XYZ file of C-alpha atoms in Angstrom:
737
model
C 103.360 91.561 121.911
C 104.894 88.478 119.207
C 107.475 86.675 120.410
C 110.918 87.303 120.273
C 112.668 85.413 117.010
C 116.213 84.301 119.306
C 117.594 84.251 116.483
C 117.122 87.897 115.232
C 118.280 89.443 118.544
C 121.148 87.524 118.861
C 121.746 89.189 115.735
C 120.578 92.681 116.819
C 122.926 91.840 120.024
C 126.231 90.952 118.087
C 125.988 93.891 116.176
C 125.448 96.386 119.604
C 128.343 94.506 120.639
C 130.787 94.944 117.912
C 130.319 98.560 117.955
C 131.328 99.084 121.343
C 134.612 96.498 119.934
C 136.683 99.312 117.508
C 137.612 97.318 114.763
C 157.025 110.929 108.286
C 158.809 110.899 110.571
C 160.556 114.836 111.967
C 164.098 113.647 111.615
C 165.572 115.250 114.521
C 167.677 113.839 117.360
C 166.732 111.786 120.162
C 168.485 111.274 123.313
C 169.018 108.383 125.362
C 167.488 107.516 128.672
C 171.091 108.178 130.239
C 171.787 110.867 128.114
C 171.247 114.698 128.315
C 169.317 115.959 125.071
C 172.733 117.877 122.430
C 171.615 121.659 121.798
C 170.755 121.726 118.226
C 169.412 118.609 115.888
C 172.176 119.637 113.380
C 174.847 118.639 115.994
C 174.152 115.475 117.760
C 173.666 112.075 116.410
C 169.750 110.311 116.903
C 169.983 107.605 119.335
C 167.070 105.454 120.083
C 166.622 102.002 122.273
C 164.517 99.871 120.129
C 166.950 96.856 120.903
C 166.828 97.828 124.428
C 170.486 99.601 124.544
C 171.198 103.325 123.112
C 172.000 103.350 119.975
C 172.522 105.226 117.090
C 169.344 105.434 114.810
C 171.354 104.665 111.836
C 173.390 101.569 113.660
C 169.688 100.119 114.475
C 169.838 97.291 111.502
C 165.623 97.716 111.088
C 163.122 100.357 110.865
C 161.914 102.904 113.315
C 160.460 106.398 113.943
C 161.618 109.263 116.076
C 159.875 111.935 117.084
C 161.395 114.096 119.714
C 159.363 116.873 121.897
C 160.875 119.683 119.619
C 159.058 117.573 116.930
C 155.670 117.351 119.155
C 155.926 120.574 120.031
C 156.142 121.803 116.549
C 152.993 120.224 115.519
C 151.650 121.145 118.337
C 150.755 118.039 118.687
C 148.680 116.650 122.797
C 147.402 113.508 122.077
C 148.127 110.265 119.504
C 145.991 111.479 116.626
C 148.131 114.885 116.503
C 150.761 112.885 114.769
C 149.660 109.777 114.034
C 149.685 110.412 110.130
C 153.192 111.817 110.091
C 154.786 108.002 110.862
C 155.041 105.935 107.346
C 152.983 102.955 107.954
C 150.993 104.033 111.171
C 147.721 103.327 110.731
C 144.620 104.106 112.851
C 140.791 104.338 113.464
C 139.232 105.912 116.033
C 135.823 107.166 117.989
C 137.748 109.617 120.024
C 140.400 109.921 122.131
C 141.051 106.571 124.518
C 138.986 104.855 121.530
C 141.787 103.677 118.718
C 142.436 100.843 117.211
C 146.413 100.953 115.832
C 148.613 98.685 113.399
C 151.885 99.096 111.704
C 152.429 98.057 108.143
C 149.261 96.948 107.506
C 149.294 94.220 109.752
C 145.129 94.675 110.364
C 141.686 92.561 109.472
C 139.969 95.607 110.178
C 138.361 94.813 113.384
C 140.564 92.363 115.520
C 140.487 90.581 118.308
C 143.936 91.886 120.653
C 146.435 94.957 119.978
C 148.773 93.573 116.837
C 151.416 96.089 117.992
C 152.695 96.999 121.840
C 152.518 99.530 123.403
C 155.021 101.193 126.220
C 155.447 103.590 128.626
C 159.184 103.616 128.812
C 159.610 99.658 129.099
C 156.294 98.504 130.579
C 153.993 97.284 128.457
C 150.774 99.119 128.515
C 147.405 97.273 128.391
C 146.479 93.650 128.423
C 147.332 90.842 125.402
C 144.158 88.651 125.752
C 140.925 88.837 123.870
C 138.461 88.790 126.308
C 138.294 92.865 127.734
C 138.345 95.159 124.485
C 142.045 95.502 125.004
C 142.158 96.403 121.192
C 140.486 99.501 120.842
C 141.977 101.392 124.126
C 145.532 102.049 122.365
C 147.080 104.507 125.729
C 146.635 108.144 124.051
C 149.231 109.227 126.939
C 149.524 113.466 127.530
C 152.605 114.324 125.182
C 153.871 116.891 128.198
C 156.941 116.086 128.791
C 157.878 113.351 126.797
C 161.295 113.157 125.951
C 160.541 111.124 122.687
C 158.045 108.554 120.578
C 159.636 105.984 119.043
C 157.672 103.657 116.675
C 159.095 100.353 115.568
C 157.798 98.595 112.461
C 157.261 95.358 111.963
C 157.274 92.189 114.284
C 159.655 92.380 117.693
C 159.067 89.003 118.996
C 162.168 88.267 120.565
C 162.370 91.123 122.515
C 159.155 92.827 123.244
C 156.909 89.230 123.249
C 153.023 89.096 122.678
C 151.071 91.144 120.492
C 154.249 93.202 118.919
C 153.598 91.424 115.723
C 153.280 94.394 114.079
C 155.680 96.725 115.443
C 155.948 98.822 118.774
C 154.861 101.996 119.841
C 156.552 103.123 123.169
C 156.547 107.010 124.738
C 159.527 107.264 126.498
C 159.684 109.951 129.326
C 161.687 113.091 130.218
C 163.694 111.389 132.957
C 165.576 113.547 136.165
C 168.309 115.015 136.166
C 170.863 114.483 139.289
C 172.996 118.516 139.008
C 169.907 120.915 138.144
C 166.773 122.905 139.448
C 164.694 122.904 135.946
C 161.200 123.340 134.672
C 158.885 123.881 131.792
C 155.104 125.213 131.236
C 153.623 125.078 127.839
C 149.779 126.903 127.442
C 147.904 126.554 124.880
C 144.414 127.845 122.877
C 142.953 127.126 119.433
C 139.439 127.882 118.210
C 138.249 124.940 115.178
C 135.358 125.708 112.784
C 132.351 124.145 112.963
C 133.578 123.182 116.179
C 134.750 124.696 119.587
C 137.159 126.672 121.671
C 140.129 124.286 122.731
C 142.843 125.296 125.462
C 146.002 122.815 127.582
C 148.540 124.211 129.645
C 150.819 121.802 131.475
C 154.240 122.437 133.773
C 157.087 120.302 134.784
C 159.882 120.789 137.899
C 163.359 119.198 138.068
C 164.506 119.466 141.910
C 167.888 117.578 142.915
C 167.340 116.218 146.014
C 171.184 115.114 147.102
C 173.368 116.550 143.971
C 174.048 113.721 141.660
C 172.870 111.155 143.601
C 168.782 111.738 144.138
C 166.500 113.732 141.867
C 162.771 114.247 141.535
C 161.032 115.099 138.480
C 156.905 116.116 138.554
C 154.869 116.683 135.953
C 150.875 117.742 135.664
C 148.454 118.366 132.203
C 145.680 119.322 130.925
C 143.709 119.453 127.689
C 140.113 120.067 126.859
C 139.320 119.872 122.992
C 135.728 121.493 122.375
C 135.235 119.126 119.718
C 132.918 119.951 116.396
C 130.518 116.965 115.980
C 127.044 117.852 116.651
C 123.906 115.949 117.767
C 120.629 117.598 115.748
C 118.584 114.679 117.513
C 119.472 115.946 121.296
C 119.799 119.968 120.197
C 123.588 119.064 121.392
C 126.584 120.992 119.969
C 130.080 119.460 120.153
C 129.139 116.310 121.782
C 132.962 114.848 121.651
C 134.534 117.367 123.692
C 136.922 115.834 126.061
C 139.396 116.215 128.659
C 142.607 115.018 129.235
C 144.022 115.386 132.928
C 147.171 114.213 134.857
C 150.252 113.984 136.049
C 153.776 112.543 136.010
C 156.222 111.821 139.433
C 159.974 109.889 138.972
C 162.465 109.556 141.933
C 165.910 108.640 140.056
C 168.753 107.678 142.515
C 171.851 107.010 141.423
C 173.972 106.433 145.233
C 177.260 104.951 142.887
C 178.448 105.099 139.690
C 177.433 101.624 139.049
C 174.110 101.869 140.321
C 170.882 103.678 139.043
C 167.350 103.259 140.759
C 164.264 104.852 138.728
C 160.444 104.975 140.568
C 157.989 106.777 138.495
C 153.850 106.902 138.685
C 151.565 107.719 135.796
C 148.373 108.947 136.308
C 145.852 109.647 133.659
C 141.998 110.509 132.851
C 139.969 110.718 130.006
C 136.579 112.106 130.019
C 134.566 112.092 127.079
C 130.847 113.656 126.543
C 130.479 111.692 123.523
C 132.042 109.756 120.560
C 134.396 111.373 117.544
C 132.142 110.421 114.592
C 129.577 111.733 112.216
C 126.535 109.670 110.341
C 126.547 108.747 107.069
C 125.172 106.443 104.436
C 127.119 103.789 103.089
C 127.408 105.626 99.552
C 129.247 107.783 101.880
C 126.738 110.807 101.738
C 126.032 112.679 105.365
C 122.674 111.666 106.856
C 122.366 115.362 107.881
C 125.706 117.942 108.213
C 129.218 116.411 107.272
C 130.131 116.463 110.969
C 126.713 115.570 112.516
C 125.340 112.585 114.370
C 121.863 110.779 114.437
C 121.251 109.384 117.863
C 118.655 109.942 120.625
C 120.611 108.743 123.930
C 124.097 110.192 125.225
C 127.464 108.572 125.002
C 129.704 109.086 127.494
C 133.268 107.725 128.098
C 135.511 107.444 130.850
C 138.576 106.496 130.933
C 141.166 106.189 133.986
C 144.619 104.483 134.365
C 147.392 104.473 136.862
C 151.182 102.709 136.640
C 153.936 102.576 138.783
C 156.699 100.861 138.295
C 160.503 101.077 139.095
C 163.813 100.086 137.209
C 167.259 99.111 138.237
C 170.057 99.788 136.376
C 173.320 98.043 137.344
C 176.388 98.128 136.222
C 178.754 94.632 136.995
C 181.723 95.821 134.582
C 181.574 92.937 131.931
C 177.486 93.478 131.789
C 175.351 95.517 132.688
C 171.977 94.270 134.625
C 168.482 95.485 134.566
C 165.534 94.986 135.926
C 162.183 96.389 135.668
C 159.108 95.792 137.346
C 155.593 97.826 137.504
C 152.096 97.607 138.345
C 149.206 98.894 136.168
C 145.464 99.442 136.538
C 142.914 100.919 133.939
C 139.272 100.813 133.174
C 137.002 102.169 131.616
C 133.415 102.672 131.205
C 131.279 103.402 127.833
C 127.581 104.001 126.544
C 127.533 103.148 122.560
C 123.833 103.744 121.300
C 123.103 101.572 119.064
C 119.052 102.347 118.367
C 119.568 102.477 114.905
C 120.270 98.882 114.559
C 117.611 98.007 118.015
C 114.662 100.102 117.575
C 113.281 99.297 113.937
C 113.734 95.843 114.647
C 112.242 95.400 117.720
C 108.935 97.431 116.312
C 108.387 94.627 114.330
C 107.685 92.106 117.334
C 105.792 95.102 118.846
C 107.878 96.836 121.007
C 107.509 100.343 121.112
C 111.216 101.227 122.219
C 112.423 105.237 121.353
C 116.250 104.146 121.910
C 118.385 101.463 122.659
C 122.590 101.090 123.874
C 125.148 99.378 124.834
C 126.357 99.538 128.418
C 130.350 98.161 128.595
C 132.488 97.806 131.175
C 136.340 96.810 131.823
C 139.354 96.824 133.856
C 142.167 95.094 134.014
C 144.800 94.874 137.279
C 148.118 94.163 135.451
C 151.500 93.064 136.220
C 154.764 92.941 134.679
C 158.587 91.775 135.272
C 161.375 91.830 133.553
C 165.730 90.724 133.993
C 167.665 91.193 131.227
C 171.787 91.382 131.456
C 173.347 92.633 128.346
C 176.975 92.731 127.495
C 179.166 95.982 127.035
C 178.699 97.451 123.325
C 182.262 97.564 122.672
C 183.152 93.570 122.295
C 182.983 91.363 118.771
C 180.807 89.408 120.729
C 177.611 91.189 122.132
C 174.905 89.535 124.159
C 171.877 90.192 126.062
C 169.542 87.543 128.155
C 166.529 88.405 129.559
C 163.734 86.799 131.482
C 160.060 88.119 131.728
C 157.190 87.799 133.490
C 153.129 88.906 133.132
C 150.075 88.035 135.054
C 146.496 90.314 134.344
C 143.453 89.976 135.790
C 140.595 91.268 133.424
C 136.743 91.754 133.874
C 134.877 93.030 131.652
C 130.608 93.726 131.570
C 128.099 94.430 128.213
C 124.414 94.794 128.911
C 121.722 96.303 126.105
C 119.369 98.782 127.625
C 116.485 99.741 125.943
C 114.045 102.471 126.288
C 110.420 103.846 126.029
C 109.742 106.730 123.875
C 111.076 109.463 127.054
C 114.126 107.919 127.104
C 113.381 105.650 130.464
C 115.091 102.852 130.413
C 112.654 99.730 130.141
C 113.208 96.327 132.660
C 113.337 94.747 129.520
C 116.940 91.738 129.707
C 117.965 91.524 126.409
C 121.599 90.489 126.778
C 124.075 90.931 129.886
C 126.861 89.255 130.049
C 130.715 89.791 132.334
C 133.300 88.102 131.970
C 136.208 87.798 133.747
C 139.668 86.492 132.943
C 143.146 86.102 133.922
C 145.933 86.140 131.609
C 149.658 84.743 132.657
C 152.557 84.993 130.997
C 156.397 83.958 131.126
C 158.953 84.191 128.439
C 163.057 83.718 127.965
C 164.944 85.565 125.716
C 168.499 85.855 124.054
C 170.044 87.803 121.381
C 173.651 87.380 120.269
C 175.563 89.491 117.744
C 178.695 88.642 115.995
C 180.977 91.286 114.137
C 182.787 88.956 111.557
C 184.516 92.534 110.606
C 184.821 95.523 111.445
C 182.005 96.624 109.258
C 180.114 92.843 108.788
C 178.198 92.190 112.006
C 175.049 89.493 112.335
C 172.858 89.248 115.013
C 170.430 86.053 115.921
C 167.632 85.622 118.464
C 165.164 83.693 119.857
C 162.133 84.041 122.709
C 160.245 81.297 124.380
C 157.206 82.071 125.473
C 154.230 80.259 127.240
C 150.800 81.789 128.630
C 147.314 80.224 130.637
C 144.194 81.933 130.444
C 141.118 81.140 132.125
C 137.893 83.236 131.142
C 134.226 82.741 132.806
C 130.823 83.388 131.161
C 128.087 84.550 132.813
C 125.028 85.543 131.365
C 121.339 86.484 131.740
C 119.021 87.191 128.744
C 117.106 86.463 125.733
C 120.477 86.662 123.977
C 123.493 84.779 125.562
C 123.749 82.487 128.622
C 126.235 81.464 131.290
C 129.454 79.210 130.331
C 131.696 77.187 132.812
C 135.395 78.721 133.326
C 137.363 77.399 130.109
C 140.897 77.281 130.222
C 143.815 76.988 127.762
C 147.992 76.873 127.968
C 149.989 77.516 124.752
C 153.619 77.782 123.379
C 155.394 79.784 121.307
C 158.756 80.079 119.576
C 159.937 83.531 117.777
C 162.820 84.344 115.683
C 165.212 87.191 114.740
C 168.119 87.022 111.991
C 169.854 90.067 111.314
C 172.754 90.880 108.963
C 174.477 94.000 108.801
C 177.274 95.881 106.900
C 179.402 99.817 106.904
C 180.035 101.324 104.573
C 181.395 103.399 106.759
C 180.743 105.734 110.158
C 177.717 107.134 108.315
C 176.110 104.589 105.884
C 174.614 101.134 106.617
C 172.883 98.718 105.408
C 171.106 95.743 106.607
C 168.934 92.373 106.216
C 166.391 91.364 108.666
C 164.501 88.244 109.330
C 161.914 88.465 112.835
C 158.752 86.335 113.209
C 155.364 87.446 115.719
C 152.854 86.341 117.110
C 149.223 86.952 119.035
C 148.156 84.285 121.743
C 145.121 82.159 121.103
C 142.820 81.663 124.493
C 139.439 79.856 125.258
C 136.354 80.376 123.114
C 133.665 82.109 123.685
C 130.811 79.381 124.265
C 128.855 79.509 121.453
C 125.391 76.947 121.057
C 122.519 76.423 118.961
C 119.516 77.750 120.323
C 117.380 74.114 119.428
C 120.323 71.352 119.154
C 122.373 72.319 121.669
C 125.150 71.683 119.762
C 128.775 74.042 119.784
C 128.783 75.959 117.140
C 132.273 77.222 117.627
C 135.390 75.680 118.622
C 136.536 75.984 122.059
C 139.718 77.882 121.593
C 141.528 79.612 119.015
C 145.160 79.305 118.730
C 147.755 82.183 118.599
C 148.128 83.606 114.373
C 151.420 84.254 113.593
C 153.372 85.902 110.900
C 156.987 85.907 109.126
C 158.717 89.153 107.874
C 161.598 89.876 105.448
C 163.362 93.206 105.660
C 166.304 95.202 103.167
C 167.110 98.291 104.602
C 169.642 100.969 103.689
C 170.705 104.140 106.060
C 173.362 106.925 105.406
C 173.787 110.518 105.783
C 176.503 113.402 105.176
C 179.181 113.268 107.505
C 177.968 117.016 108.130
C 174.607 115.423 108.426
C 173.205 118.294 106.144
C 171.515 115.315 104.409
C 170.022 111.666 105.103
C 167.968 109.014 103.867
C 166.602 106.260 105.888
C 165.115 103.567 102.630
C 163.595 99.779 104.101
C 161.631 97.321 101.461
C 159.772 94.721 103.434
C 157.313 91.491 102.968
C 155.040 89.912 105.662
C 153.703 86.262 105.222
C 150.741 86.414 108.103
C 148.753 82.828 108.759
C 146.032 81.517 110.883
C 144.875 84.755 111.151
C 142.610 85.498 114.562
C 139.598 87.138 112.811
C 135.797 88.098 114.685
C 132.453 86.373 113.411
C 129.317 86.210 113.793
C 127.899 82.591 114.661
C 124.471 82.574 114.801
C 124.550 86.263 115.664
C 127.172 85.977 118.220
C 130.497 87.101 117.948
C 133.198 84.300 117.735
C 136.950 84.644 117.627
C 138.544 82.254 115.047
C 141.347 81.313 113.145
C 141.116 81.612 109.251
C 143.414 82.576 106.271
C 146.257 84.298 105.691
C 147.558 87.415 104.020
C 150.409 88.867 102.103
C 152.009 92.584 102.703
C 154.497 93.927 100.442
C 155.836 97.485 100.893
C 158.221 100.408 101.198
C 159.196 103.585 103.592
C 161.052 106.060 102.985
C 162.705 108.809 104.610
C 164.940 111.830 103.383
C 166.265 114.907 105.379
C 168.069 117.715 103.569
C 169.040 120.972 105.307
C 171.137 123.042 103.082
C 171.999 125.662 105.944
C 171.879 125.690 109.187
C 168.702 127.567 108.980
C 166.419 125.579 106.621
C 165.295 121.936 107.019
C 163.201 119.566 105.016
C 161.598 115.805 105.379
C 160.115 113.851 103.621
C 158.463 110.273 104.998
C 156.815 108.244 102.387
C 155.769 104.597 102.257
C 153.722 102.286 100.204
C 151.628 99.622 101.695
C 150.361 96.485 98.765
C 148.003 93.879 101.187
C 146.042 91.591 100.407
C 144.114 88.295 101.650
C 145.739 85.055 100.684
C 142.705 83.137 100.189
C 138.593 83.426 100.191
C 137.837 83.870 103.445
C 133.783 83.454 103.806
C 133.821 84.052 108.039
C 134.517 88.301 107.269
C 133.540 87.851 103.530
C 137.027 88.662 102.425
C 137.929 86.891 98.919
C 141.517 86.303 97.303
C 143.519 89.207 96.550
C 141.259 91.714 98.351
C 142.886 94.933 100.216
C 143.549 94.615 103.940
C 141.131 97.280 105.447
C 142.210 100.569 107.384
C 145.399 100.533 105.323
C 146.134 103.003 102.955
C 148.048 102.196 99.775
C 150.291 105.297 100.074
C 150.691 108.205 102.450
C 153.480 111.168 102.697
C 154.804 113.601 105.523
C 156.203 116.448 103.899
C 157.957 119.041 106.728
C 159.845 122.301 105.398
C 160.832 125.159 108.641
C 162.751 128.117 108.391
C 164.687 129.256 111.632
C 167.160 132.518 111.994
C 169.285 131.320 113.840
C 171.315 134.556 113.587
C 168.597 136.838 114.861
C 167.914 136.874 118.908
C 164.647 136.051 118.786
C 164.752 133.300 116.582
C 161.566 133.624 114.095
C 160.375 130.458 112.514
C 157.934 129.904 109.566
C 157.298 125.785 108.577
C 154.306 123.778 106.888
C 153.560 120.300 107.156
C 152.160 118.529 104.311
C 149.956 115.335 104.902
C 148.261 112.646 101.960
C 146.503 109.562 102.982
C 145.406 107.200 99.947
C 141.712 105.798 99.806
C 140.867 102.761 102.489
C 138.850 100.087 102.823
C 136.702 99.791 106.182
C 135.705 95.884 105.642
C 135.627 93.751 103.044
C 133.300 93.215 100.191
C 131.177 90.208 101.342
C 131.138 91.134 104.550
C 127.746 90.828 106.295
C 128.299 91.933 110.015
C 130.296 94.828 108.596
C 128.928 95.829 105.568
C 131.685 97.571 103.193
C 132.536 101.309 102.967
C 135.437 103.400 101.243
C 137.479 106.123 103.111
C 138.467 108.455 99.674
C 142.199 109.542 99.883
C 142.632 113.075 101.562
C 145.285 116.059 101.508
C 145.832 118.332 104.942
C 147.995 121.277 105.434
C 149.341 122.683 108.411
C 151.030 125.870 108.559
C 153.144 127.830 111.948
C 155.367 130.594 112.859
C 156.183 131.928 116.296
C 159.718 133.627 117.549
C 161.631 133.243 121.461
C 161.575 136.715 123.688
C 163.975 135.226 126.033
C 162.939 131.532 127.672
C 159.853 131.919 126.012
C 158.964 130.235 122.963
C 155.875 131.317 121.252
C 154.193 129.797 118.344
C 150.464 130.753 116.281
C 149.766 128.061 113.563
C 146.475 126.916 112.266
C 146.058 123.256 111.635
C 143.948 121.956 108.062
C 144.242 125.469 106.301
C 141.928 124.359 103.370
C 139.760 122.621 105.462
C 139.649 119.686 104.502
C 137.106 116.896 105.054
C 139.313 113.772 105.291
C 138.047 110.313 106.796
C 139.792 109.270 109.274
C 138.226 105.675 109.426
C 134.772 104.596 109.710
C 132.644 101.674 111.872
C 130.087 99.829 109.800
C 128.684 97.588 112.594
C 125.720 99.170 112.767
C 124.955 99.812 109.080
C 124.627 95.691 108.902
C 121.161 96.145 109.901
C 120.587 100.005 108.071
C 121.932 102.328 110.579
C 124.630 105.091 109.996
C 128.429 104.343 109.430
C 129.896 105.751 111.971
C 132.728 108.297 110.170
C 135.255 110.205 111.782
C 136.659 112.885 110.158
C 139.785 115.445 110.280
C 139.619 117.935 112.387
C 138.495 120.841 110.379
C 140.569 124.475 109.940
C 141.967 125.368 113.658
C 143.626 128.479 114.910
C 145.656 128.545 117.806
C 148.434 129.920 119.778
C 151.055 128.447 122.558
C 153.337 129.244 123.967
C 156.264 127.559 126.471
C 158.846 128.024 128.627
C 161.568 126.634 129.808
C 163.943 127.557 133.457
């Protein structure tokens, strides 16, 4: 056997690891956590908590989308991808449920080092802020049953939401227990997908007052099975991307006095997937086999577990409201990625008779978070909010490259193994002040000081990677906010907003020259930051039959954190700048009580600000995964005069073309994602408390390409391309009591 080249194998290892790290609002009303849902969307205001206060959407001086439980039910949405492309400015790449990277307003470099969008469950931040456990590709795919709403906050949220919210925030707001009524709901659905399997789901929730007006308990459970539609002819398997999501929530609300509220919540969710959601394509955009077929010899199981317990205390002092949120969460992901296309042909050059190769990954995070804030009453000329935040995270990442013989039996051949234990600790203080100069004009200023300490250790073995002693880093960052808002009336406002955001830096992977032992990458990388300038106008008619929400923005992104290859191994660096310009428009029209039209449009012009050889980008090149234009149109008719409330509706989605990488990238070759349009139809009626619906997604069976991972294509292997779900017919029913 020929001597194995360190340089060649490290390039293989890097690409294999990279494979494991992915690179319209429906304007119905929402309600705050303390309010009950109004009876109809036309009778009450849209209420959100973007500024950590309950306020009308029209009074919020920033761009926000809110999707209610009714909106999600109308879309038959059970997971993130079912609603994501109806939200303007929201981009994502995915290889299946639980393996998703999201961004907002184009704030992404393609394969990001760590999240640019903060994800929250109620008021609890999800996941790790560090760059050492692949958290960027593990965006929470929360089950959507018994969800009060989903809020999407665009633009940096650095003063109120802190690290890793530089692009915005995605917030899952769960249904709150009701103190004075027994109520519940059940839901079930089934669907069949062309080229795929049968999917079904079921869920139930019950609300029970234990002590009327004092204590209530709400519990829910959910299960959904996605039948999949990607086949693997190499293994003779069909629908290898089929998956299950199941779990439940338990919620206790206690209000012993009018001034005190205590809420304790538990949330558990598991994802089990037999394979990845992708097909094998060439760099020219053509399927290697069938349009939905994969091409690899090994299975790719994916398992993810998430546990969360939180306690929220609200106390009304009279002059101000105190809120305390304590939480502990645990997340764990195990997956196996087939990288045979990379390793097998090249290992054959060294007389290694391999039949397959794959990257085995395991990561887990344990996180404690505490936030305390005091907010003045909203009826004052000078409003203020002061708070503090603390988090402590312990993470562990393990990766190994496994080699298999022609019978797919593992060979005891240690290409490389690495274990990375890390800790992340952050504390912050923040405050906002709003002063009403007149009844119509107010200004807001905000500031946040955050300090983080990080540690990580590299424990490696094998031909590709070695060990490194524990490394530490410490960093302090200040972010700012300034708003000016003018209210023409209670139904029309305009605003101007300036905000900054950041992602933490940290210690870096230790990489030395194989011959000299010299360091080839910095021992640490610093935070990146951005400045955002936004203007907006929101208005609605007095009867709310028409509404408009228009915003335009400019973002300057500096010291962009990137993943690059140094002697074939992955390293984190700071390099270059980017400029992002865009606009978003939301329209709602209700010409009658029975008929509703909505439109959500987004334009994004994002580009690299200077040549960046480390990622193969040139000045003026587009940022990856960001379409220039998206649109989501909805039309719904409900015969409100009928006892059965029959309805029909349609949704049209359009996403323009995107790039998956940069033109001169070596590790991630360029791939063009074409534009796509899809149309969904729905119809249904109500019989007593039961609501039934028939629906069809992607009625014209378009082959829309959602995302592409090109790390294996660097060695001539396939592009992993995620496709829009083929035409799917379904039936769903729900009942409230």
